[in-house]
PDB file of C-alpha atoms and ligand atoms in Angstrom:
ATOM      1  CA  MET A   1      18.512  -4.195  31.581  1.00 85.00           C
ATOM      2  CA  ASN A   2      19.298  -5.524  28.113  1.00 94.00           C
ATOM      3  CA  ILE A   3      16.508  -4.344  25.796  1.00 97.00           C
ATOM      4  CA  PRO A   4      15.736  -6.520  22.756  1.00 97.00           C
ATOM      5  CA  GLN A   5      16.249  -4.498  19.573  1.00 98.00           C
ATOM      6  CA  HIS A   6      13.494  -6.269  17.698  1.00 98.00           C
ATOM      7  CA  ILE A   7      10.420  -7.901  19.267  1.00 98.00           C
ATOM      8  CA  ALA A   8       7.762  -9.822  17.312  1.00 99.00           C
ATOM      9  CA  ILE A   9       4.311 -10.561  18.755  1.00 99.00           C
ATOM     10  CA  ILE A  10       1.492 -12.955  17.853  1.00 98.00           C
ATOM     11  CA  MET A  11      -1.443 -11.045  19.345  1.00 98.00           C
ATOM     12  CA  ASP A  12      -3.743 -13.969  20.092  1.00 98.00           C
ATOM     13  CA  GLY A  13      -6.772 -14.270  22.370  1.00 98.00           C
ATOM     14  CA  ASN A  14      -8.988 -11.317  21.418  1.00 98.00           C
ATOM     15  CA  GLY A  15     -11.937 -13.595  20.659  1.00 97.00           C
ATOM     16  CA  ARG A  16     -11.392 -15.637  23.821  1.00 98.00           C
ATOM     17  CA  TRP A  17     -11.077 -12.442  25.865  1.00 98.00           C
ATOM     18  CA  ALA A  18     -14.411 -11.165  24.500  1.00 98.00           C
ATOM     19  CA  LYS A  19     -16.156 -14.495  25.029  1.00 98.00           C
ATOM     20  CA  ALA A  20     -14.999 -14.586  28.649  1.00 97.00           C
ATOM     21  CA  GLN A  21     -16.994 -11.414  29.234  1.00 96.00           C
ATOM     22  CA  GLY A  22     -19.963 -12.350  27.100  1.00 98.00           C
ATOM     23  CA  LYS A  23     -19.111  -9.792  24.387  1.00 98.00           C
ATOM     24  CA  PRO A  24     -18.948 -10.267  20.589  1.00 97.00           C
ATOM     25  CA  ARG A  25     -15.574 -11.224  19.038  1.00 97.00           C
ATOM     26  CA  ASN A  26     -15.270  -7.871  17.277  1.00 98.00           C
ATOM     27  CA  TYR A  27     -15.314  -6.107  20.626  1.00 98.00           C
ATOM     28  CA  GLY A  28     -12.223  -8.126  21.521  1.00 98.00           C
ATOM     29  CA  HIS A  29     -10.572  -7.063  18.255  1.00 98.00           C
ATOM     30  CA  LEU A  30     -11.287  -3.403  19.033  1.00 98.00           C
ATOM     31  CA  LYS A  31      -9.753  -3.754  22.506  1.00 98.00           C
ATOM     32  CA  GLY A  32      -6.821  -5.518  20.858  1.00 98.00           C
ATOM     33  CA  THR A  33      -6.291  -2.552  18.557  1.00 98.00           C
ATOM     34  CA  GLU A  34      -6.237  -0.158  21.498  1.00 98.00           C
ATOM     35  CA  ASN A  35      -3.669  -2.382  23.151  1.00 98.00           C
ATOM     36  CA  VAL A  36      -1.400  -2.145  20.111  1.00 98.00           C
ATOM     37  CA  ARG A  37      -1.047   1.541  21.004  1.00 98.00           C
ATOM     38  CA  ASN A  38      -0.174   0.769  24.641  1.00 98.00           C
ATOM     39  CA  ILE A  39       2.483  -1.783  23.778  1.00 98.00           C
ATOM     40  CA  ALA A  40       3.991   0.309  20.963  1.00 98.00           C
ATOM     41  CA  ILE A  41       4.322   3.331  23.280  1.00 98.00           C
ATOM     42  CA  LYS A  42       5.890   1.202  26.013  1.00 98.00           C
ATOM     43  CA  ALA A  43       8.282  -0.492  23.572  1.00 98.00           C
ATOM     44  CA  ASP A  44       9.349   2.919  22.255  1.00 98.00           C
ATOM     45  CA  GLU A  45       9.927   4.205  25.805  1.00 98.00           C
ATOM     46  CA  LEU A  46      12.065   1.176  26.607  1.00 98.00           C
ATOM     47  CA  GLY A  47      14.212   1.791  23.519  1.00 98.00           C
ATOM     48  CA  VAL A  48      13.060  -1.166  21.405  1.00 98.00           C
ATOM     49  CA  ARG A  49      13.964  -0.358  17.770  1.00 98.00           C
ATOM     50  CA  VAL A  50      11.481  -2.552  15.866  1.00 98.00           C
ATOM     51  CA  LEU A  51       8.156  -4.084  16.952  1.00 99.00           C
ATOM     52  CA  THR A  52       6.577  -6.496  14.455  1.00 99.00           C
ATOM     53  CA  LEU A  53       2.944  -7.452  15.071  1.00 99.00           C
ATOM     54  CA  TYR A  54       0.952 -10.243  13.408  1.00 98.00           C
ATOM     55  CA  ALA A  55      -2.280  -8.370  12.593  1.00 98.00           C
ATOM     56  CA  PHE A  56      -3.729 -10.545   9.814  1.00 98.00           C
ATOM     57  CA  SER A  57      -2.480 -13.851   8.422  1.00 97.00           C
ATOM     58  CA  THR A  58      -3.114 -15.367   4.996  1.00 97.00           C
ATOM     59  CA  GLU A  59      -5.291 -17.902   6.886  1.00 96.00           C
ATOM     60  CA  ASN A  60      -7.527 -15.217   8.405  1.00 97.00           C
ATOM     61  CA  TRP A  61      -9.496 -14.822   5.129  1.00 98.00           C
ATOM     62  CA  LYS A  62     -11.285 -18.068   6.111  1.00 98.00           C
ATOM     63  CA  ARG A  63     -13.049 -16.290   8.996  1.00 97.00           C
ATOM     64  CA  PRO A  64     -16.685 -15.184   8.507  1.00 97.00           C
ATOM     65  CA  ASP A  65     -17.078 -12.226   6.093  1.00 97.00           C
ATOM     66  CA  GLU A  66     -18.434 -10.066   8.853  1.00 97.00           C
ATOM     67  CA  GLU A  67     -15.332 -10.570  10.989  1.00 98.00           C
ATOM     68  CA  VAL A  68     -12.911 -10.090   8.056  1.00 98.00           C
ATOM     69  CA  GLY A  69     -14.708  -6.855   7.159  1.00 98.00           C
ATOM     70  CA  TYR A  70     -14.393  -5.607  10.708  1.00 98.00           C
ATOM     71  CA  LEU A  71     -10.689  -6.499  10.910  1.00 98.00           C
ATOM     72  CA  MET A  72     -10.079  -4.560   7.691  1.00 98.00           C
ATOM     73  CA  SER A  73     -11.600  -1.463   9.285  1.00 98.00           C
ATOM     74  CA  LEU A  74      -9.166  -1.543  12.212  1.00 98.00           C
ATOM     75  CA  PRO A  75      -6.167   0.178  10.596  1.00 98.00           C
ATOM     76  CA  ALA A  76      -8.386   3.247  10.019  1.00 98.00           C
ATOM     77  CA  VAL A  77      -9.692   3.071  13.607  1.00 98.00           C
ATOM     78  CA  PHE A  78      -6.124   2.776  14.862  1.00 98.00           C
ATOM     79  CA  PHE A  79      -4.806   5.806  12.982  1.00 98.00           C
ATOM     80  CA  LYS A  80      -7.824   7.943  13.716  1.00 98.00           C
ATOM     81  CA  LYS A  81      -7.337   7.410  17.437  1.00 98.00           C
ATOM     82  CA  PHE A  82      -3.569   7.336  17.677  1.00 98.00           C
ATOM     83  CA  MET A  83      -1.830   8.969  14.707  1.00 98.00           C
ATOM     84  CA  ALA A  84      -1.236  12.310  16.448  1.00 98.00           C
ATOM     85  CA  GLU A  85       0.414  10.584  19.390  1.00 98.00           C
ATOM     86  CA  LEU A  86       2.476   8.290  17.157  1.00 98.00           C
ATOM     87  CA  MET A  87       3.788  11.312  15.241  1.00 98.00           C
ATOM     88  CA  GLU A  88       4.641  13.056  18.500  1.00 98.00           C
ATOM     89  CA  LYS A  89       6.633  10.020  19.647  1.00 98.00           C
ATOM     90  CA  GLY A  90       8.357   9.657  16.276  1.00 98.00           C
ATOM     91  CA  VAL A  91       6.950   6.196  15.536  1.00 98.00           C
ATOM     92  CA  ARG A  92       7.436   4.963  11.962  1.00 98.00           C
ATOM     93  CA  ILE A  93       4.750   2.708  10.450  1.00 98.00           C
ATOM     94  CA  GLU A  94       5.616  -0.105   8.050  1.00 98.00           C
ATOM     95  CA  THR A  95       3.999  -3.327   6.853  1.00 98.00           C
ATOM     96  CA  ILE A  96       5.094  -6.761   5.694  1.00 98.00           C
ATOM     97  CA  GLY A  97       2.968  -9.163   3.668  1.00 98.00           C
ATOM     98  CA  ASN A  98       1.083  -8.942   0.398  1.00 97.00           C
ATOM     99  CA  LEU A  99      -1.086  -5.830   0.461  1.00 97.00           C
ATOM    100  CA  ASP A 100      -2.293  -6.314  -3.155  1.00 97.00           C
ATOM    101  CA  VAL A 101      -5.435  -8.139  -2.027  1.00 96.00           C
ATOM    102  CA  ILE A 102      -6.167  -5.916   0.979  1.00 98.00           C
ATOM    103  CA  PRO A 103      -9.295  -3.810   0.270  1.00 98.00           C
ATOM    104  CA  GLU A 104      -8.405  -0.559  -1.473  1.00 98.00           C
ATOM    105  CA  ALA A 105      -9.717   1.729   1.294  1.00 98.00           C
ATOM    106  CA  THR A 106      -7.694  -0.088   3.968  1.00 98.00           C
ATOM    107  CA  ARG A 107      -4.588  -0.072   1.790  1.00 98.00           C
ATOM    108  CA  LYS A 108      -4.903   3.639   1.225  1.00 98.00           C
ATOM    109  CA  VAL A 109      -5.154   4.391   4.960  1.00 98.00           C
ATOM    110  CA  ILE A 110      -2.030   2.350   5.592  1.00 98.00           C
ATOM    111  CA  GLU A 111      -0.094   3.871   2.703  1.00 98.00           C
ATOM    112  CA  ASP A 112      -0.939   7.388   3.932  1.00 98.00           C
ATOM    113  CA  ALA A 113       0.293   6.492   7.412  1.00 98.00           C
ATOM    114  CA  ARG A 114       3.468   5.004   6.005  1.00 98.00           C
ATOM    115  CA  ARG A 115       4.153   8.162   4.003  1.00 98.00           C
ATOM    116  CA  GLN A 116       3.357  10.451   6.915  1.00 98.00           C
ATOM    117  CA  THR A 117       5.682   8.628   9.302  1.00 98.00           C
ATOM    118  CA  ALA A 118       8.462   7.735   6.843  1.00 98.00           C
ATOM    119  CA  GLU A 119      10.965  10.240   8.287  1.00 98.00           C
ATOM    120  CA  ASN A 120      10.270   9.434  11.948  1.00 98.00           C
ATOM    121  CA  LYS A 121      13.260   8.202  13.932  1.00 97.00           C
ATOM    122  CA  GLY A 122      11.724   6.421  16.912  1.00 98.00           C
ATOM    123  CA  LEU A 123      10.256   2.919  17.088  1.00 98.00           C
ATOM    124  CA  THR A 124       9.544   1.196  13.762  1.00 98.00           C
ATOM    125  CA  LEU A 125       6.092  -0.380  14.150  1.00 99.00           C
ATOM    126  CA  VAL A 126       5.654  -3.124  11.568  1.00 99.00           C
ATOM    127  CA  PHE A 127       2.231  -4.662  10.906  1.00 98.00           C
ATOM    128  CA  ALA A 128       2.201  -8.095   9.263  1.00 98.00           C
ATOM    129  CA  LEU A 129      -0.915  -8.016   7.075  1.00 98.00           C
ATOM    130  CA  ASN A 130      -1.979 -10.808   4.765  1.00 98.00           C
ATOM    131  CA  TYR A 131       1.352 -12.254   5.792  1.00 98.00           C
ATOM    132  CA  GLY A 132       2.494 -15.884   5.573  1.00 98.00           C
ATOM    133  CA  SER A 133       6.082 -16.899   6.177  1.00 98.00           C
ATOM    134  CA  ARG A 134       6.290 -19.731   3.637  1.00 98.00           C
ATOM    135  CA  ALA A 135       4.909 -17.458   0.918  1.00 97.00           C
ATOM    136  CA  GLU A 136       7.468 -14.819   1.936  1.00 98.00           C
ATOM    137  CA  ILE A 137      10.335 -17.319   1.634  1.00 98.00           C
ATOM    138  CA  VAL A 138       9.108 -18.575  -1.766  1.00 98.00           C
ATOM    139  CA  ARG A 139       8.817 -14.971  -2.953  1.00 98.00           C
ATOM    140  CA  ALA A 140      12.348 -14.234  -1.733  1.00 98.00           C
ATOM    141  CA  ALA A 141      13.667 -17.372  -3.468  1.00 98.00           C
ATOM    142  CA  ASN A 142      12.053 -16.333  -6.763  1.00 98.00           C
ATOM    143  CA  LEU A 143      13.408 -12.801  -6.505  1.00 98.00           C
ATOM    144  CA  ALA A 144      16.849 -14.194  -5.663  1.00 98.00           C
ATOM    145  CA  ALA A 145      16.724 -16.627  -8.589  1.00 97.00           C
ATOM    146  CA  ALA A 146      15.960 -13.755 -10.957  1.00 97.00           C
ATOM    147  CA  GLN A 147      18.925 -11.775  -9.574  1.00 96.00           C
ATOM    148  CA  CYS A 148      21.523 -14.531  -9.379  1.00 88.00           C
ATOM    149  CA  ASP A 149      23.058 -16.915 -11.810  1.00 91.00           C
ATOM    150  CA  GLY A 150      24.357 -19.963 -10.050  1.00 92.00           C
ATOM    151  CA  GLN A 151      23.863 -20.971  -6.423  1.00 95.00           C
ATOM    152  CA  ILE A 152      21.497 -18.975  -4.209  1.00 96.00           C
ATOM    153  CA  THR A 153      22.988 -18.215  -0.784  1.00 97.00           C
ATOM    154  CA  GLU A 154      21.349 -17.463   2.570  1.00 97.00           C
ATOM    155  CA  GLU A 155      22.281 -13.810   2.053  1.00 97.00           C
ATOM    156  CA  ASP A 156      20.447 -13.798  -1.311  1.00 97.00           C
ATOM    157  CA  ILE A 157      17.271 -14.995   0.455  1.00 98.00           C
ATOM    158  CA  GLU A 158      17.731 -12.624   3.431  1.00 98.00           C
ATOM    159  CA  ARG A 159      18.013  -9.580   1.251  1.00 98.00           C
ATOM    160  CA  ASN A 160      14.722 -10.407  -0.484  1.00 98.00           C
ATOM    161  CA  LEU A 161      12.644 -11.005   2.634  1.00 98.00           C
ATOM    162  CA  TYR A 162      10.151  -8.300   3.634  1.00 98.00           C
ATOM    163  CA  THR A 163      12.225  -7.805   6.788  1.00 98.00           C
ATOM    164  CA  ALA A 164      15.492  -7.003   4.956  1.00 98.00           C
ATOM    165  CA  GLY A 165      17.284  -4.228   6.807  1.00 96.00           C
ATOM    166  CA  TYR A 166      15.610  -4.788  10.183  1.00 97.00           C
ATOM    167  CA  PRO A 167      17.730  -6.046  13.081  1.00 96.00           C
ATOM    168  CA  ASP A 168      17.388  -9.770  13.873  1.00 95.00           C
ATOM    169  CA  ILE A 169      14.438 -10.671  16.093  1.00 98.00           C
ATOM    170  CA  ASP A 170      15.634 -11.201  19.664  1.00 97.00           C
ATOM    171  CA  LEU A 171      12.315 -12.046  21.296  1.00 98.00           C
ATOM    172  CA  MET A 172       9.019 -13.472  20.013  1.00 98.00           C
ATOM    173  CA  ILE A 173       5.976 -13.231  22.259  1.00 98.00           C
ATOM    174  CA  ARG A 174       2.755 -15.196  21.739  1.00 98.00           C
ATOM    175  CA  THR A 175      -0.201 -14.404  23.977  1.00 98.00           C
ATOM    176  CA  SER A 176      -3.142 -16.646  24.891  1.00 98.00           C
ATOM    177  CA  LEU A 177      -1.044 -19.804  25.341  1.00 92.00           C
ATOM    178  CA  ASP A 178      -0.919 -21.583  22.011  1.00 95.00           C
ATOM    179  CA  TYR A 179       2.525 -23.101  21.391  1.00 97.00           C
ATOM    180  CA  ARG A 180       2.722 -22.562  17.652  1.00 97.00           C
ATOM    181  CA  LEU A 181       4.451 -20.198  15.212  1.00 98.00           C
ATOM    182  CA  SER A 182       1.445 -20.242  12.837  1.00 97.00           C
ATOM    183  CA  ASN A 183       3.534 -19.427   9.746  1.00 98.00           C
ATOM    184  CA  PHE A 184       4.947 -16.242  11.320  1.00 98.00           C
ATOM    185  CA  LEU A 185       8.546 -15.214  10.469  1.00 98.00           C
ATOM    186  CA  LEU A 186       9.869 -18.787  10.283  1.00 98.00           C
ATOM    187  CA  TRP A 187      13.203 -17.737   8.792  1.00 98.00           C
ATOM    188  CA  GLN A 188      13.660 -14.691  11.029  1.00 98.00           C
ATOM    189  CA  LEU A 189      12.889 -16.531  14.280  1.00 97.00           C
ATOM    190  CA  SER A 190      15.722 -19.051  13.818  1.00 95.00           C
ATOM    191  CA  TYR A 191      17.661 -17.731  16.842  1.00 94.00           C
ATOM    192  CA  ALA A 192      14.974 -15.806  18.724  1.00 96.00           C
ATOM    193  CA  GLU A 193      13.909 -16.515  22.297  1.00 97.00           C
ATOM    194  CA  LEU A 194      10.265 -17.660  22.319  1.00 98.00           C
ATOM    195  CA  TYR A 195       8.014 -16.427  25.132  1.00 98.00           C
ATOM    196  CA  PHE A 196       4.514 -17.819  25.678  1.00 98.00           C
ATOM    197  CA  THR A 197       1.987 -16.419  28.128  1.00 98.00           C
ATOM    198  CA  ASP A 198      -1.592 -17.358  28.996  1.00 98.00           C
ATOM    199  CA  VAL A 199      -2.587 -13.663  29.127  1.00 98.00           C
ATOM    200  CA  TYR A 200      -5.038 -12.709  26.348  1.00 98.00           C
ATOM    201  CA  TRP A 201      -3.821  -9.943  24.028  1.00 98.00           C
ATOM    202  CA  PRO A 202      -6.206  -7.204  25.302  1.00 98.00           C
ATOM    203  CA  ASP A 203      -4.834  -7.844  28.834  1.00 98.00           C
ATOM    204  CA  PHE A 204      -1.167  -7.926  27.789  1.00 98.00           C
ATOM    205  CA  ASP A 205      -0.189  -4.542  29.236  1.00 98.00           C
ATOM    206  CA  ALA A 206       3.047  -2.588  29.769  1.00 98.00           C
ATOM    207  CA  GLU A 207       3.796  -4.583  32.903  1.00 98.00           C
ATOM    208  CA  GLN A 208       3.409  -7.834  30.956  1.00 98.00           C
ATOM    209  CA  LEU A 209       5.841  -6.553  28.324  1.00 98.00           C
ATOM    210  CA  GLU A 210       8.389  -5.734  31.034  1.00 98.00           C
ATOM    211  CA  LYS A 211       7.938  -9.210  32.466  1.00 98.00           C
ATOM    212  CA  ALA A 212       8.652 -10.771  29.061  1.00 98.00           C
ATOM    213  CA  ILE A 213      11.785  -8.622  28.687  1.00 98.00           C
ATOM    214  CA  GLU A 214      12.957  -9.609  32.178  1.00 97.00           C
ATOM    215  CA  TRP A 215      12.508 -13.271  31.226  1.00 97.00           C
ATOM    216  CA  PHE A 216      14.505 -12.577  28.059  1.00 97.00           C
ATOM    217  CA  ASN A 217      17.277 -11.027  30.178  1.00 95.00           C
ATOM    218  CA  ASN A 218      17.492 -14.061  32.438  1.00 94.00           C
ATOM    219  CA  ARG A 219      17.718 -16.349  29.408  1.00 88.00           C
ATOM    220  CA  GLU A 220      20.514 -14.208  27.967  1.00 79.00           C
ATOM    221  CA  ARG A 221      22.402 -14.242  31.282  1.00 77.00           C
ATOM    222  CA  ARG A 222      22.167 -17.993  31.581  1.00 75.00           C
ATOM    223  CA  PHE A 223      22.909 -18.911  28.002  1.00 70.00           C
ATOM    224  CA  GLY A 224      24.834 -15.915  26.650  1.00 66.00           C
ATOM    225  CA  GLY A 225      28.045 -17.024  25.001  1.00 61.00           C
ATOM    226  CA  LEU A 226      27.356 -20.711  25.668  1.00 57.00           C
ATOM    227  CA  VAL A 227      25.282 -21.388  22.582  1.00 51.00           C
TER     228      VAL A 227
HETATM  229  C1  LIG B 301      -5.917  -5.706  14.160  1.00 70.24           C
HETATM  230  C2  LIG B 301      -6.007  -5.777  16.658  1.00 70.24           C
HETATM  231  C3  LIG B 301      -4.809  -6.422  17.282  1.00 70.24           C
HETATM  232  C4  LIG B 301      -5.048  -7.864  17.629  1.00 70.24           C
HETATM  233  C5  LIG B 301      -5.046  -8.793  16.451  1.00 70.24           C
HETATM  234  C6  LIG B 301      -6.188  -8.783  15.477  1.00 70.24           C
HETATM  235  C7  LIG B 301      -7.049  -7.561  15.401  1.00 70.24           C
HETATM  236  C8  LIG B 301      -4.056  -2.754  14.529  1.00 70.24           C
HETATM  237  C9  LIG B 301      -4.045  -2.895  13.148  1.00 70.24           C
HETATM  238  C10 LIG B 301      -3.336  -2.077  12.188  1.00 70.24           C
HETATM  239  C11 LIG B 301      -2.868  -2.641  10.999  1.00 70.24           C
HETATM  240  C12 LIG B 301      -2.169  -1.882  10.079  1.00 70.24           C
HETATM  241  C13 LIG B 301      -1.924  -0.574  10.352  1.00 70.24           C
HETATM  242  C14 LIG B 301      -2.372   0.014  11.513  1.00 70.24           C
HETATM  243  C15 LIG B 301      -3.076  -0.744  12.428  1.00 70.24           C
HETATM  244  C16 LIG B 301      -4.801  -4.041  12.903  1.00 70.24           C
HETATM  245  C17 LIG B 301      -5.830  -5.726  11.761  1.00 70.24           C
HETATM  246  C18 LIG B 301      -6.248  -6.298  12.950  1.00 70.24           C
HETATM  247  C19 LIG B 301      -6.179  -6.360  10.469  1.00 70.24           C
HETATM  248  F1  LIG B 301      -1.214   0.157   9.470  1.00 70.24           F
HETATM  249  N1  LIG B 301      -4.739  -3.736  15.077  1.00 70.24           N
HETATM  250  N2  LIG B 301      -5.209  -4.541  14.116  1.00 70.24           N
HETATM  251  N3  LIG B 301      -5.102  -4.612  11.732  1.00 70.24           N
HETATM  252  N4  LIG B 301      -6.324  -6.297  15.357  1.00 70.24           N
END
């Protein structure tokens, strides 16, 4: 099987999953966080090099304060439960997005994890936090303009994106059946295969990930070299 080097996921449907069982939305978010561990471990076992997850968008600040506050506590919950295992598996933690406006305590937890895992050689697990793709492209354009005199090239933009140095994204997965990119990695998804499933994120398990990769393989077989 051909394993995508870089997979990106929009982890949608936590609220809908909770509602379906008469539980509060935050319970769905907690289950979603636990599932991040499951999918990261599976991706690492399969030999995926980079997994980029949309954890919090620039739009998510519009949610009720109570929900935003809970979401901001999840990185700490995640590391408390799973850091030992992630270290054992050699997972490296990184983030993309503007962390400047992330609450100090949350930022500190993430920065500690990044430092602790910086030398790990397994899967690179990238969390997109306070991330928006248009803002990322504008930022890259401004950085490029400051570096270049004359015409800005695609390479000048590329090199200033948060994702500079990562392999191209081969496969993007969105759970919970919305057919939108929602301002996620617009530049980087130019040539990616896009996979949509009706499964809610907390139910998107290792088997579901394998199914998505099998679908990706069939696409590659059918279209490889022809486009
Ligand atoms: C969040 C769980 C997954 C579904 C989508 C929304 C809720 C893990 C993290 C995280 C982020 C950074 C980090 C370690 C873990 C996270 C937020 C929301 C804001 F370094 N899950 N998760 N962060 N959800």
